[in-house]
mmCIF file with all atom_site columns, C-alpha atoms in Angstrom:
data_model
loop_
_atom_site.group_PDB
_atom_site.id
_atom_site.type_symbol
_atom_site.label_atom_id
_atom_site.label_alt_id
_atom_site.label_comp_id
_atom_site.label_asym_id
_atom_site.label_entity_id
_atom_site.label_seq_id
_atom_site.pdbx_PDB_ins_code
_atom_site.Cartn_x
_atom_site.Cartn_y
_atom_site.Cartn_z
_atom_site.occupancy
_atom_site.B_iso_or_equiv
_atom_site.pdbx_formal_charge
_atom_site.auth_seq_id
_atom_site.auth_comp_id
_atom_site.auth_asym_id
_atom_site.auth_atom_id
_atom_site.pdbx_PDB_model_num
ATOM 1   C CA . UNK A 1 1   ? -14.166 -25.376 4.363   1.00 80.00 ? 1   UNK A CA 1
ATOM 2   C CA . UNK A 1 2   ? -14.501 -21.574 4.015   1.00 81.00 ? 2   UNK A CA 1
ATOM 3   C CA . UNK A 1 3   ? -18.256 -21.881 3.989   1.00 82.00 ? 3   UNK A CA 1
ATOM 4   C CA . UNK A 1 4   ? -18.239 -23.913 7.188   1.00 87.00 ? 4   UNK A CA 1
ATOM 5   C CA . UNK A 1 5   ? -15.785 -21.620 8.868   1.00 89.00 ? 5   UNK A CA 1
ATOM 6   C CA . UNK A 1 6   ? -17.896 -18.553 8.151   1.00 87.00 ? 6   UNK A CA 1
ATOM 7   C CA . UNK A 1 7   ? -21.017 -20.464 9.203   1.00 89.00 ? 7   UNK A CA 1
ATOM 8   C CA . UNK A 1 8   ? -19.454 -21.234 12.599  1.00 93.00 ? 8   UNK A CA 1
ATOM 9   C CA . UNK A 1 9   ? -18.422 -17.635 13.026  1.00 92.00 ? 9   UNK A CA 1
ATOM 10  C CA . UNK A 1 10  ? -21.919 -16.473 12.322  1.00 91.00 ? 10  UNK A CA 1
ATOM 11  C CA . UNK A 1 11  ? -23.329 -18.827 14.901  1.00 93.00 ? 11  UNK A CA 1
ATOM 12  C CA . UNK A 1 12  ? -20.867 -17.326 17.388  1.00 95.00 ? 12  UNK A CA 1
ATOM 13  C CA . UNK A 1 13  ? -22.409 -13.913 16.807  1.00 95.00 ? 13  UNK A CA 1
ATOM 14  C CA . UNK A 1 14  ? -19.992 -12.377 14.347  1.00 93.00 ? 14  UNK A CA 1
ATOM 15  C CA . UNK A 1 15  ? -21.665 -10.324 11.611  1.00 92.00 ? 15  UNK A CA 1
ATOM 16  C CA . UNK A 1 16  ? -18.849 -8.644  9.666   1.00 93.00 ? 16  UNK A CA 1
ATOM 17  C CA . UNK A 1 17  ? -15.785 -10.380 8.171   1.00 92.00 ? 17  UNK A CA 1
ATOM 18  C CA . UNK A 1 18  ? -12.575 -9.641  6.276   1.00 91.00 ? 18  UNK A CA 1
ATOM 19  C CA . UNK A 1 19  ? -11.122 -11.846 3.623   1.00 91.00 ? 19  UNK A CA 1
ATOM 20  C CA . UNK A 1 20  ? -7.833  -11.538 1.735   1.00 89.00 ? 20  UNK A CA 1
ATOM 21  C CA . UNK A 1 21  ? -7.709  -11.967 -1.961  1.00 85.00 ? 21  UNK A CA 1
ATOM 22  C CA . UNK A 1 22  ? -5.751  -11.390 -5.103  1.00 80.00 ? 22  UNK A CA 1
ATOM 23  C CA . UNK A 1 23  ? -5.245  -12.473 -8.642  1.00 68.00 ? 23  UNK A CA 1
ATOM 24  C CA . UNK A 1 24  ? -3.772  -15.813 -9.772  1.00 60.00 ? 24  UNK A CA 1
ATOM 25  C CA . UNK A 1 25  ? -1.182  -16.986 -12.202 1.00 59.00 ? 25  UNK A CA 1
ATOM 26  C CA . UNK A 1 26  ? -2.421  -18.271 -15.546 1.00 58.00 ? 26  UNK A CA 1
ATOM 27  C CA . UNK A 1 27  ? -4.059  -21.627 -14.908 1.00 56.00 ? 27  UNK A CA 1
ATOM 28  C CA . UNK A 1 28  ? -6.962  -23.744 -16.172 1.00 62.00 ? 28  UNK A CA 1
ATOM 29  C CA . UNK A 1 29  ? -8.103  -24.066 -12.535 1.00 57.00 ? 29  UNK A CA 1
ATOM 30  C CA . UNK A 1 30  ? -9.548  -21.100 -10.637 1.00 55.00 ? 30  UNK A CA 1
ATOM 31  C CA . UNK A 1 31  ? -7.784  -21.440 -7.272  1.00 58.00 ? 31  UNK A CA 1
ATOM 32  C CA . UNK A 1 32  ? -8.247  -17.839 -6.078  1.00 75.00 ? 32  UNK A CA 1
ATOM 33  C CA . UNK A 1 33  ? -11.130 -17.934 -3.659  1.00 81.00 ? 33  UNK A CA 1
ATOM 34  C CA . UNK A 1 34  ? -12.523 -14.485 -4.494  1.00 82.00 ? 34  UNK A CA 1
ATOM 35  C CA . UNK A 1 35  ? -12.609 -15.314 -8.220  1.00 82.00 ? 35  UNK A CA 1
ATOM 36  C CA . UNK A 1 36  ? -14.781 -18.442 -7.777  1.00 81.00 ? 36  UNK A CA 1
ATOM 37  C CA . UNK A 1 37  ? -18.122 -18.123 -9.778  1.00 82.00 ? 37  UNK A CA 1
ATOM 38  C CA . UNK A 1 38  ? -20.198 -18.670 -6.631  1.00 83.00 ? 38  UNK A CA 1
ATOM 39  C CA . UNK A 1 39  ? -18.260 -16.248 -4.429  1.00 88.00 ? 39  UNK A CA 1
ATOM 40  C CA . UNK A 1 40  ? -21.200 -13.875 -3.680  1.00 91.00 ? 40  UNK A CA 1
ATOM 41  C CA . UNK A 1 41  ? -23.213 -16.815 -2.278  1.00 89.00 ? 41  UNK A CA 1
ATOM 42  C CA . UNK A 1 42  ? -20.272 -18.130 -0.247  1.00 86.00 ? 42  UNK A CA 1
ATOM 43  C CA . UNK A 1 43  ? -19.209 -14.664 0.971   1.00 90.00 ? 43  UNK A CA 1
ATOM 44  C CA . UNK A 1 44  ? -22.152 -12.218 0.772   1.00 92.00 ? 44  UNK A CA 1
ATOM 45  C CA . UNK A 1 45  ? -20.907 -8.712  -0.143  1.00 94.00 ? 45  UNK A CA 1
ATOM 46  C CA . UNK A 1 46  ? -22.891 -7.162  2.707   1.00 90.00 ? 46  UNK A CA 1
ATOM 47  C CA . UNK A 1 47  ? -20.966 -9.174  5.229   1.00 93.00 ? 47  UNK A CA 1
ATOM 48  C CA . UNK A 1 48  ? -17.495 -9.339  3.853   1.00 94.00 ? 48  UNK A CA 1
ATOM 49  C CA . UNK A 1 49  ? -14.776 -6.800  2.978   1.00 95.00 ? 49  UNK A CA 1
ATOM 50  C CA . UNK A 1 50  ? -11.740 -7.960  0.965   1.00 95.00 ? 50  UNK A CA 1
ATOM 51  C CA . UNK A 1 51  ? -8.113  -6.983  1.319   1.00 95.00 ? 51  UNK A CA 1
ATOM 52  C CA . UNK A 1 52  ? -6.640  -7.040  -2.168  1.00 95.00 ? 52  UNK A CA 1
ATOM 53  C CA . UNK A 1 53  ? -3.010  -8.195  -2.585  1.00 92.00 ? 53  UNK A CA 1
ATOM 54  C CA . UNK A 1 54  ? -2.387  -8.293  -6.323  1.00 93.00 ? 54  UNK A CA 1
ATOM 55  C CA . UNK A 1 55  ? -0.876  -5.648  -8.633  1.00 94.00 ? 55  UNK A CA 1
ATOM 56  C CA . UNK A 1 56  ? -2.796  -2.452  -9.366  1.00 96.00 ? 56  UNK A CA 1
ATOM 57  C CA . UNK A 1 57  ? -2.802  -2.954  -13.103 1.00 94.00 ? 57  UNK A CA 1
ATOM 58  C CA . UNK A 1 58  ? -5.424  -5.615  -13.771 1.00 91.00 ? 58  UNK A CA 1
ATOM 59  C CA . UNK A 1 59  ? -6.357  -5.847  -10.094 1.00 94.00 ? 59  UNK A CA 1
ATOM 60  C CA . UNK A 1 60  ? -9.425  -7.797  -8.989  1.00 93.00 ? 60  UNK A CA 1
ATOM 61  C CA . UNK A 1 61  ? -10.449 -4.808  -6.950  1.00 95.00 ? 61  UNK A CA 1
ATOM 62  C CA . UNK A 1 62  ? -12.610 -3.531  -9.770  1.00 95.00 ? 62  UNK A CA 1
ATOM 63  C CA . UNK A 1 63  ? -14.420 -6.852  -10.122 1.00 93.00 ? 63  UNK A CA 1
ATOM 64  C CA . UNK A 1 64  ? -15.041 -6.998  -6.371  1.00 94.00 ? 64  UNK A CA 1
ATOM 65  C CA . UNK A 1 65  ? -16.460 -3.490  -6.089  1.00 96.00 ? 65  UNK A CA 1
ATOM 66  C CA . UNK A 1 66  ? -18.626 -4.160  -9.121  1.00 95.00 ? 66  UNK A CA 1
ATOM 67  C CA . UNK A 1 67  ? -20.112 -7.052  -7.120  1.00 94.00 ? 67  UNK A CA 1
ATOM 68  C CA . UNK A 1 68  ? -20.715 -4.843  -4.137  1.00 96.00 ? 68  UNK A CA 1
ATOM 69  C CA . UNK A 1 69  ? -17.753 -5.766  -1.919  1.00 96.00 ? 69  UNK A CA 1
ATOM 70  C CA . UNK A 1 70  ? -16.011 -3.232  0.222   1.00 97.00 ? 70  UNK A CA 1
ATOM 71  C CA . UNK A 1 71  ? -12.277 -3.321  -0.575  1.00 97.00 ? 71  UNK A CA 1
ATOM 72  C CA . UNK A 1 72  ? -9.023  -2.437  1.283   1.00 97.00 ? 72  UNK A CA 1
ATOM 73  C CA . UNK A 1 73  ? -6.235  -1.905  -1.244  1.00 98.00 ? 73  UNK A CA 1
ATOM 74  C CA . UNK A 1 74  ? -2.763  -3.299  -0.671  1.00 97.00 ? 74  UNK A CA 1
ATOM 75  C CA . UNK A 1 75  ? -1.350  -3.773  -4.173  1.00 96.00 ? 75  UNK A CA 1
ATOM 76  C CA . UNK A 1 76  ? 2.101   -5.367  -4.135  1.00 95.00 ? 76  UNK A CA 1
ATOM 77  C CA . UNK A 1 77  ? 3.592   -2.960  -6.698  1.00 96.00 ? 77  UNK A CA 1
ATOM 78  C CA . UNK A 1 78  ? 2.893   0.001   -4.461  1.00 98.00 ? 78  UNK A CA 1
ATOM 79  C CA . UNK A 1 79  ? 2.827   -0.939  -0.760  1.00 98.00 ? 79  UNK A CA 1
ATOM 80  C CA . UNK A 1 80  ? 4.818   -4.130  -0.143  1.00 97.00 ? 80  UNK A CA 1
ATOM 81  C CA . UNK A 1 81  ? 7.553   -2.682  2.061   1.00 97.00 ? 81  UNK A CA 1
ATOM 82  C CA . UNK A 1 82  ? 9.840   -5.728  1.815   1.00 95.00 ? 82  UNK A CA 1
ATOM 83  C CA . UNK A 1 83  ? 10.154  -5.481  -1.992  1.00 96.00 ? 83  UNK A CA 1
ATOM 84  C CA . UNK A 1 84  ? 13.710  -4.678  -3.029  1.00 95.00 ? 84  UNK A CA 1
ATOM 85  C CA . UNK A 1 85  ? 15.209  -6.696  -0.184  1.00 94.00 ? 85  UNK A CA 1
ATOM 86  C CA . UNK A 1 86  ? 18.025  -9.318  -0.618  1.00 93.00 ? 86  UNK A CA 1
ATOM 87  C CA . UNK A 1 87  ? 17.032  -12.867 -1.547  1.00 94.00 ? 87  UNK A CA 1
ATOM 88  C CA . UNK A 1 88  ? 16.589  -15.319 1.394   1.00 93.00 ? 88  UNK A CA 1
ATOM 89  C CA . UNK A 1 89  ? 16.447  -18.698 -0.399  1.00 93.00 ? 89  UNK A CA 1
ATOM 90  C CA . UNK A 1 90  ? 19.069  -17.923 -3.052  1.00 94.00 ? 90  UNK A CA 1
ATOM 91  C CA . UNK A 1 91  ? 21.128  -14.981 -4.368  1.00 95.00 ? 91  UNK A CA 1
ATOM 92  C CA . UNK A 1 92  ? 19.480  -12.508 -6.783  1.00 93.00 ? 92  UNK A CA 1
ATOM 93  C CA . UNK A 1 93  ? 17.171  -10.478 -4.591  1.00 93.00 ? 93  UNK A CA 1
ATOM 94  C CA . UNK A 1 94  ? 13.677  -10.719 -3.220  1.00 92.00 ? 94  UNK A CA 1
ATOM 95  C CA . UNK A 1 95  ? 10.786  -12.016 -5.359  1.00 91.00 ? 95  UNK A CA 1
ATOM 96  C CA . UNK A 1 96  ? 9.497   -8.504  -5.879  1.00 93.00 ? 96  UNK A CA 1
ATOM 97  C CA . UNK A 1 97  ? 11.263  -5.284  -6.735  1.00 94.00 ? 97  UNK A CA 1
ATOM 98  C CA . UNK A 1 98  ? 12.232  -2.598  -6.910  1.00 96.00 ? 98  UNK A CA 1
ATOM 99  C CA . UNK A 1 99  ? 12.179  -0.932  -3.454  1.00 96.00 ? 99  UNK A CA 1
ATOM 100 C CA . UNK A 1 100 ? 8.830   0.866   -2.916  1.00 98.00 ? 100 UNK A CA 1
ATOM 101 C CA . UNK A 1 101 ? 9.878   4.511   -2.339  1.00 98.00 ? 101 UNK A CA 1
ATOM 102 C CA . UNK A 1 102 ? 7.662   6.837   -0.338  1.00 98.00 ? 102 UNK A CA 1
ATOM 103 C CA . UNK A 1 103 ? 7.175   9.003   -3.491  1.00 98.00 ? 103 UNK A CA 1
ATOM 104 C CA . UNK A 1 104 ? 5.227   6.213   -5.193  1.00 98.00 ? 104 UNK A CA 1
ATOM 105 C CA . UNK A 1 105 ? 3.401   5.215   -2.018  1.00 98.00 ? 105 UNK A CA 1
ATOM 106 C CA . UNK A 1 106 ? 2.144   8.809   -1.552  1.00 98.00 ? 106 UNK A CA 1
ATOM 107 C CA . UNK A 1 107 ? 0.519   8.828   -5.047  1.00 98.00 ? 107 UNK A CA 1
ATOM 108 C CA . UNK A 1 108 ? -0.911  5.347   -4.697  1.00 98.00 ? 108 UNK A CA 1
ATOM 109 C CA . UNK A 1 109 ? -4.515  6.288   -4.021  1.00 98.00 ? 109 UNK A CA 1
ATOM 110 C CA . UNK A 1 110 ? -4.502  8.829   -6.844  1.00 98.00 ? 110 UNK A CA 1
ATOM 111 C CA . UNK A 1 111 ? -3.301  6.177   -9.258  1.00 98.00 ? 111 UNK A CA 1
ATOM 112 C CA . UNK A 1 112 ? -5.732  3.583   -7.884  1.00 98.00 ? 112 UNK A CA 1
ATOM 113 C CA . UNK A 1 113 ? -8.697  6.005   -8.302  1.00 97.00 ? 113 UNK A CA 1
ATOM 114 C CA . UNK A 1 114 ? -8.049  6.130   -12.019 1.00 97.00 ? 114 UNK A CA 1
ATOM 115 C CA . UNK A 1 115 ? -8.686  2.384   -12.395 1.00 96.00 ? 115 UNK A CA 1
ATOM 116 C CA . UNK A 1 116 ? -12.456 2.319   -11.606 1.00 96.00 ? 116 UNK A CA 1
ATOM 117 C CA . UNK A 1 117 ? -15.600 4.437   -11.945 1.00 96.00 ? 117 UNK A CA 1
ATOM 118 C CA . UNK A 1 118 ? -16.543 6.842   -9.137  1.00 96.00 ? 118 UNK A CA 1
ATOM 119 C CA . UNK A 1 119 ? -19.511 4.722   -8.017  1.00 96.00 ? 119 UNK A CA 1
ATOM 120 C CA . UNK A 1 120 ? -17.213 1.719   -7.452  1.00 97.00 ? 120 UNK A CA 1
ATOM 121 C CA . UNK A 1 121 ? -14.520 3.873   -5.801  1.00 97.00 ? 121 UNK A CA 1
ATOM 122 C CA . UNK A 1 122 ? -17.057 4.641   -3.040  1.00 97.00 ? 122 UNK A CA 1
ATOM 123 C CA . UNK A 1 123 ? -16.628 0.989   -2.006  1.00 97.00 ? 123 UNK A CA 1
ATOM 124 C CA . UNK A 1 124 ? -12.880 1.420   -1.404  1.00 98.00 ? 124 UNK A CA 1
ATOM 125 C CA . UNK A 1 125 ? -12.659 1.421   2.404   1.00 97.00 ? 125 UNK A CA 1
ATOM 126 C CA . UNK A 1 126 ? -8.979  2.351   2.545   1.00 97.00 ? 126 UNK A CA 1
ATOM 127 C CA . UNK A 1 127 ? -5.538  0.960   2.004   1.00 98.00 ? 127 UNK A CA 1
ATOM 128 C CA . UNK A 1 128 ? -2.570  -0.428  3.997   1.00 97.00 ? 128 UNK A CA 1
ATOM 129 C CA . UNK A 1 129 ? 1.175   -0.972  3.656   1.00 98.00 ? 129 UNK A CA 1
ATOM 130 C CA . UNK A 1 130 ? 2.384   -4.542  4.188   1.00 97.00 ? 130 UNK A CA 1
ATOM 131 C CA . UNK A 1 131 ? 5.671   -5.756  5.655   1.00 96.00 ? 131 UNK A CA 1
ATOM 132 C CA . UNK A 1 132 ? 5.966   -9.491  5.239   1.00 93.00 ? 132 UNK A CA 1
ATOM 133 C CA . UNK A 1 133 ? 7.963   -11.393 7.790   1.00 91.00 ? 133 UNK A CA 1
ATOM 134 C CA . UNK A 1 134 ? 10.364  -13.603 5.812   1.00 92.00 ? 134 UNK A CA 1
ATOM 135 C CA . UNK A 1 135 ? 13.219  -11.147 6.221   1.00 92.00 ? 135 UNK A CA 1
ATOM 136 C CA . UNK A 1 136 ? 11.789  -8.938  8.932   1.00 93.00 ? 136 UNK A CA 1
ATOM 137 C CA . UNK A 1 137 ? 12.156  -9.141  12.720  1.00 94.00 ? 137 UNK A CA 1
ATOM 138 C CA . UNK A 1 138 ? 12.207  -6.929  15.832  1.00 95.00 ? 138 UNK A CA 1
ATOM 139 C CA . UNK A 1 139 ? 15.450  -5.314  14.695  1.00 95.00 ? 139 UNK A CA 1
ATOM 140 C CA . UNK A 1 140 ? 14.492  -4.027  11.269  1.00 95.00 ? 140 UNK A CA 1
ATOM 141 C CA . UNK A 1 141 ? 10.634  -3.949  11.113  1.00 96.00 ? 141 UNK A CA 1
ATOM 142 C CA . UNK A 1 142 ? 10.228  -0.345  12.193  1.00 97.00 ? 142 UNK A CA 1
ATOM 143 C CA . UNK A 1 143 ? 13.018  0.816   9.928   1.00 97.00 ? 143 UNK A CA 1
ATOM 144 C CA . UNK A 1 144 ? 11.056  -0.701  6.987   1.00 97.00 ? 144 UNK A CA 1
ATOM 145 C CA . UNK A 1 145 ? 7.745   0.729   8.111   1.00 98.00 ? 145 UNK A CA 1
ATOM 146 C CA . UNK A 1 146 ? 8.822   4.297   9.026   1.00 98.00 ? 146 UNK A CA 1
ATOM 147 C CA . UNK A 1 147 ? 8.615   6.806   7.508   1.00 98.00 ? 147 UNK A CA 1
ATOM 148 C CA . UNK A 1 148 ? 7.139   5.204   4.348   1.00 98.00 ? 148 UNK A CA 1
ATOM 149 C CA . UNK A 1 149 ? 3.866   4.221   6.035   1.00 98.00 ? 149 UNK A CA 1
ATOM 150 C CA . UNK A 1 150 ? 3.313   7.884   6.850   1.00 98.00 ? 150 UNK A CA 1
ATOM 151 C CA . UNK A 1 151 ? 3.180   8.710   3.145   1.00 98.00 ? 151 UNK A CA 1
ATOM 152 C CA . UNK A 1 152 ? 0.142   6.490   2.679   1.00 98.00 ? 152 UNK A CA 1
ATOM 153 C CA . UNK A 1 153 ? -1.359  7.698   5.970   1.00 98.00 ? 153 UNK A CA 1
ATOM 154 C CA . UNK A 1 154 ? -1.323  11.343  4.820   1.00 98.00 ? 154 UNK A CA 1
ATOM 155 C CA . UNK A 1 155 ? -2.713  10.450  1.420   1.00 97.00 ? 155 UNK A CA 1
ATOM 156 C CA . UNK A 1 156 ? -5.613  8.560   3.032   1.00 97.00 ? 156 UNK A CA 1
ATOM 157 C CA . UNK A 1 157 ? -6.342  11.341  5.513   1.00 96.00 ? 157 UNK A CA 1
ATOM 158 C CA . UNK A 1 158 ? -6.067  14.286  3.141   1.00 97.00 ? 158 UNK A CA 1
ATOM 159 C CA . UNK A 1 159 ? -7.072  12.852  -0.300  1.00 96.00 ? 159 UNK A CA 1
ATOM 160 C CA . UNK A 1 160 ? -4.493  15.197  -1.978  1.00 96.00 ? 160 UNK A CA 1
ATOM 161 C CA . UNK A 1 161 ? -4.793  16.554  -5.510  1.00 95.00 ? 161 UNK A CA 1
ATOM 162 C CA . UNK A 1 162 ? -1.043  17.335  -5.606  1.00 96.00 ? 162 UNK A CA 1
ATOM 163 C CA . UNK A 1 163 ? 1.855   14.922  -5.718  1.00 97.00 ? 163 UNK A CA 1
ATOM 164 C CA . UNK A 1 164 ? 4.786   13.759  -3.681  1.00 98.00 ? 164 UNK A CA 1
ATOM 165 C CA . UNK A 1 165 ? 6.792   16.967  -4.275  1.00 98.00 ? 165 UNK A CA 1
ATOM 166 C CA . UNK A 1 166 ? 4.337   19.125  -2.359  1.00 97.00 ? 166 UNK A CA 1
ATOM 167 C CA . UNK A 1 167 ? 4.384   16.595  0.496   1.00 98.00 ? 167 UNK A CA 1
ATOM 168 C CA . UNK A 1 168 ? 8.194   16.391  0.643   1.00 98.00 ? 168 UNK A CA 1
ATOM 169 C CA . UNK A 1 169 ? 8.770   19.023  3.371   1.00 97.00 ? 169 UNK A CA 1
ATOM 170 C CA . UNK A 1 170 ? 6.252   17.292  5.608   1.00 97.00 ? 170 UNK A CA 1
ATOM 171 C CA . UNK A 1 171 ? 7.775   13.887  5.072   1.00 98.00 ? 171 UNK A CA 1
ATOM 172 C CA . UNK A 1 172 ? 11.257  15.257  5.774   1.00 97.00 ? 172 UNK A CA 1
ATOM 173 C CA . UNK A 1 173 ? 10.045  16.943  8.938   1.00 96.00 ? 173 UNK A CA 1
ATOM 174 C CA . UNK A 1 174 ? 8.141   13.805  10.069  1.00 97.00 ? 174 UNK A CA 1
ATOM 175 C CA . UNK A 1 175 ? 11.266  11.706  9.707   1.00 97.00 ? 175 UNK A CA 1
ATOM 176 C CA . UNK A 1 176 ? 13.230  14.261  11.766  1.00 96.00 ? 176 UNK A CA 1
ATOM 177 C CA . UNK A 1 177 ? 10.653  13.982  14.495  1.00 97.00 ? 177 UNK A CA 1
ATOM 178 C CA . UNK A 1 178 ? 10.937  10.183  14.498  1.00 97.00 ? 178 UNK A CA 1
ATOM 179 C CA . UNK A 1 179 ? 14.661  10.457  14.859  1.00 96.00 ? 179 UNK A CA 1
ATOM 180 C CA . UNK A 1 180 ? 14.394  13.051  17.595  1.00 96.00 ? 180 UNK A CA 1
ATOM 181 C CA . UNK A 1 181 ? 12.124  10.694  19.530  1.00 97.00 ? 181 UNK A CA 1
ATOM 182 C CA . UNK A 1 182 ? 14.489  7.723   18.924  1.00 97.00 ? 182 UNK A CA 1
ATOM 183 C CA . UNK A 1 183 ? 11.979  5.814   16.864  1.00 97.00 ? 183 UNK A CA 1
ATOM 184 C CA . UNK A 1 184 ? 13.801  3.524   14.380  1.00 97.00 ? 184 UNK A CA 1
ATOM 185 C CA . UNK A 1 185 ? 13.209  4.719   10.876  1.00 98.00 ? 185 UNK A CA 1
ATOM 186 C CA . UNK A 1 186 ? 14.963  4.968   7.509   1.00 97.00 ? 186 UNK A CA 1
ATOM 187 C CA . UNK A 1 187 ? 16.697  8.212   6.671   1.00 97.00 ? 187 UNK A CA 1
ATOM 188 C CA . UNK A 1 188 ? 15.271  9.995   3.670   1.00 97.00 ? 188 UNK A CA 1
ATOM 189 C CA . UNK A 1 189 ? 18.126  12.518  3.138   1.00 97.00 ? 189 UNK A CA 1
ATOM 190 C CA . UNK A 1 190 ? 21.413  13.504  4.720   1.00 95.00 ? 190 UNK A CA 1
ATOM 191 C CA . UNK A 1 191 ? 20.866  15.246  8.060   1.00 92.00 ? 191 UNK A CA 1
ATOM 192 C CA . UNK A 1 192 ? 22.410  18.449  6.834   1.00 93.00 ? 192 UNK A CA 1
ATOM 193 C CA . UNK A 1 193 ? 19.522  18.828  4.322   1.00 95.00 ? 193 UNK A CA 1
ATOM 194 C CA . UNK A 1 194 ? 17.216  19.510  7.207   1.00 89.00 ? 194 UNK A CA 1
ATOM 195 C CA . UNK A 1 195 ? 19.329  22.469  8.240   1.00 91.00 ? 195 UNK A CA 1
ATOM 196 C CA . UNK A 1 196 ? 18.386  24.415  5.187   1.00 91.00 ? 196 UNK A CA 1
ATOM 197 C CA . UNK A 1 197 ? 14.994  25.575  3.796   1.00 94.00 ? 197 UNK A CA 1
ATOM 198 C CA . UNK A 1 198 ? 12.320  23.185  2.460   1.00 95.00 ? 198 UNK A CA 1
ATOM 199 C CA . UNK A 1 199 ? 13.446  21.405  -0.742  1.00 96.00 ? 199 UNK A CA 1
ATOM 200 C CA . UNK A 1 200 ? 17.097  22.147  0.041   1.00 95.00 ? 200 UNK A CA 1
ATOM 201 C CA . UNK A 1 201 ? 18.071  18.691  -1.297  1.00 96.00 ? 201 UNK A CA 1
ATOM 202 C CA . UNK A 1 202 ? 14.949  17.794  -3.257  1.00 96.00 ? 202 UNK A CA 1
ATOM 203 C CA . UNK A 1 203 ? 14.758  18.203  -7.034  1.00 96.00 ? 203 UNK A CA 1
ATOM 204 C CA . UNK A 1 204 ? 11.432  19.268  -8.524  1.00 94.00 ? 204 UNK A CA 1
ATOM 205 C CA . UNK A 1 205 ? 10.013  16.695  -10.974 1.00 92.00 ? 205 UNK A CA 1
ATOM 206 C CA . UNK A 1 206 ? 11.063  17.304  -14.525 1.00 85.00 ? 206 UNK A CA 1
ATOM 207 C CA . UNK A 1 207 ? 7.452   17.801  -15.644 1.00 73.00 ? 207 UNK A CA 1
ATOM 208 C CA . UNK A 1 208 ? 7.153   20.765  -13.210 1.00 67.00 ? 208 UNK A CA 1
ATOM 209 C CA . UNK A 1 209 ? 10.326  22.540  -14.108 1.00 60.00 ? 209 UNK A CA 1
ATOM 210 C CA . UNK A 1 210 ? 9.083   24.282  -17.263 1.00 55.00 ? 210 UNK A CA 1
ATOM 211 C CA . UNK A 1 211 ? 11.430  27.163  -17.763 1.00 48.00 ? 211 UNK A CA 1
ATOM 212 C CA . UNK A 1 212 ? 12.773  27.281  -14.147 1.00 55.00 ? 212 UNK A CA 1
ATOM 213 C CA . UNK A 1 213 ? 16.452  26.768  -13.727 1.00 51.00 ? 213 UNK A CA 1
ATOM 214 C CA . UNK A 1 214 ? 17.850  24.324  -11.239 1.00 50.00 ? 214 UNK A CA 1
ATOM 215 C CA . UNK A 1 215 ? 20.728  25.644  -9.123  1.00 49.00 ? 215 UNK A CA 1
ATOM 216 C CA . UNK A 1 216 ? 23.180  23.065  -7.790  1.00 49.00 ? 216 UNK A CA 1
#
């Protein structure tokens, strides 16, 4: 079916395609399309980029870039914005957790870069946050997306060598701007924290404290 669908698209004049893909649960059958042994014939790497939806540790992204595919990263353990939500078919919470905090999202690309050689990393076209629709609608979608999506956006634009702590004043300011413009977004800290200097309510990571004292 996939081969026929791509064939019809090529006849219609399309030359570049995007395919989603991820890992699979342990099984004797290979049901993941992008892990089929003939995948490069079915989906030529020069024509197809793949959005990867599995977890970063053990991701198929490395296999795909090794085969020459361009990849857009969207690993569930970093950028699934609905993780940590309540359960919707039974009590006990959503299928994935915990909540993906902006701190982790900001350092996503730095962590991902460590998982593959530099020549393969050149085939990483970017990344995206994902907000699935099972428990999302027009009333809460933007609150889930903002300001966390901005953490990934800055990381993609600037390719930082520092971590979330250095980005904290910018994230706090960005959220304040969202609120000032009445754009629905999740609060990061109490409003009074923005009345003080940068880091007024943010603790420096323990690894950076060295001999500095923390005043409360």
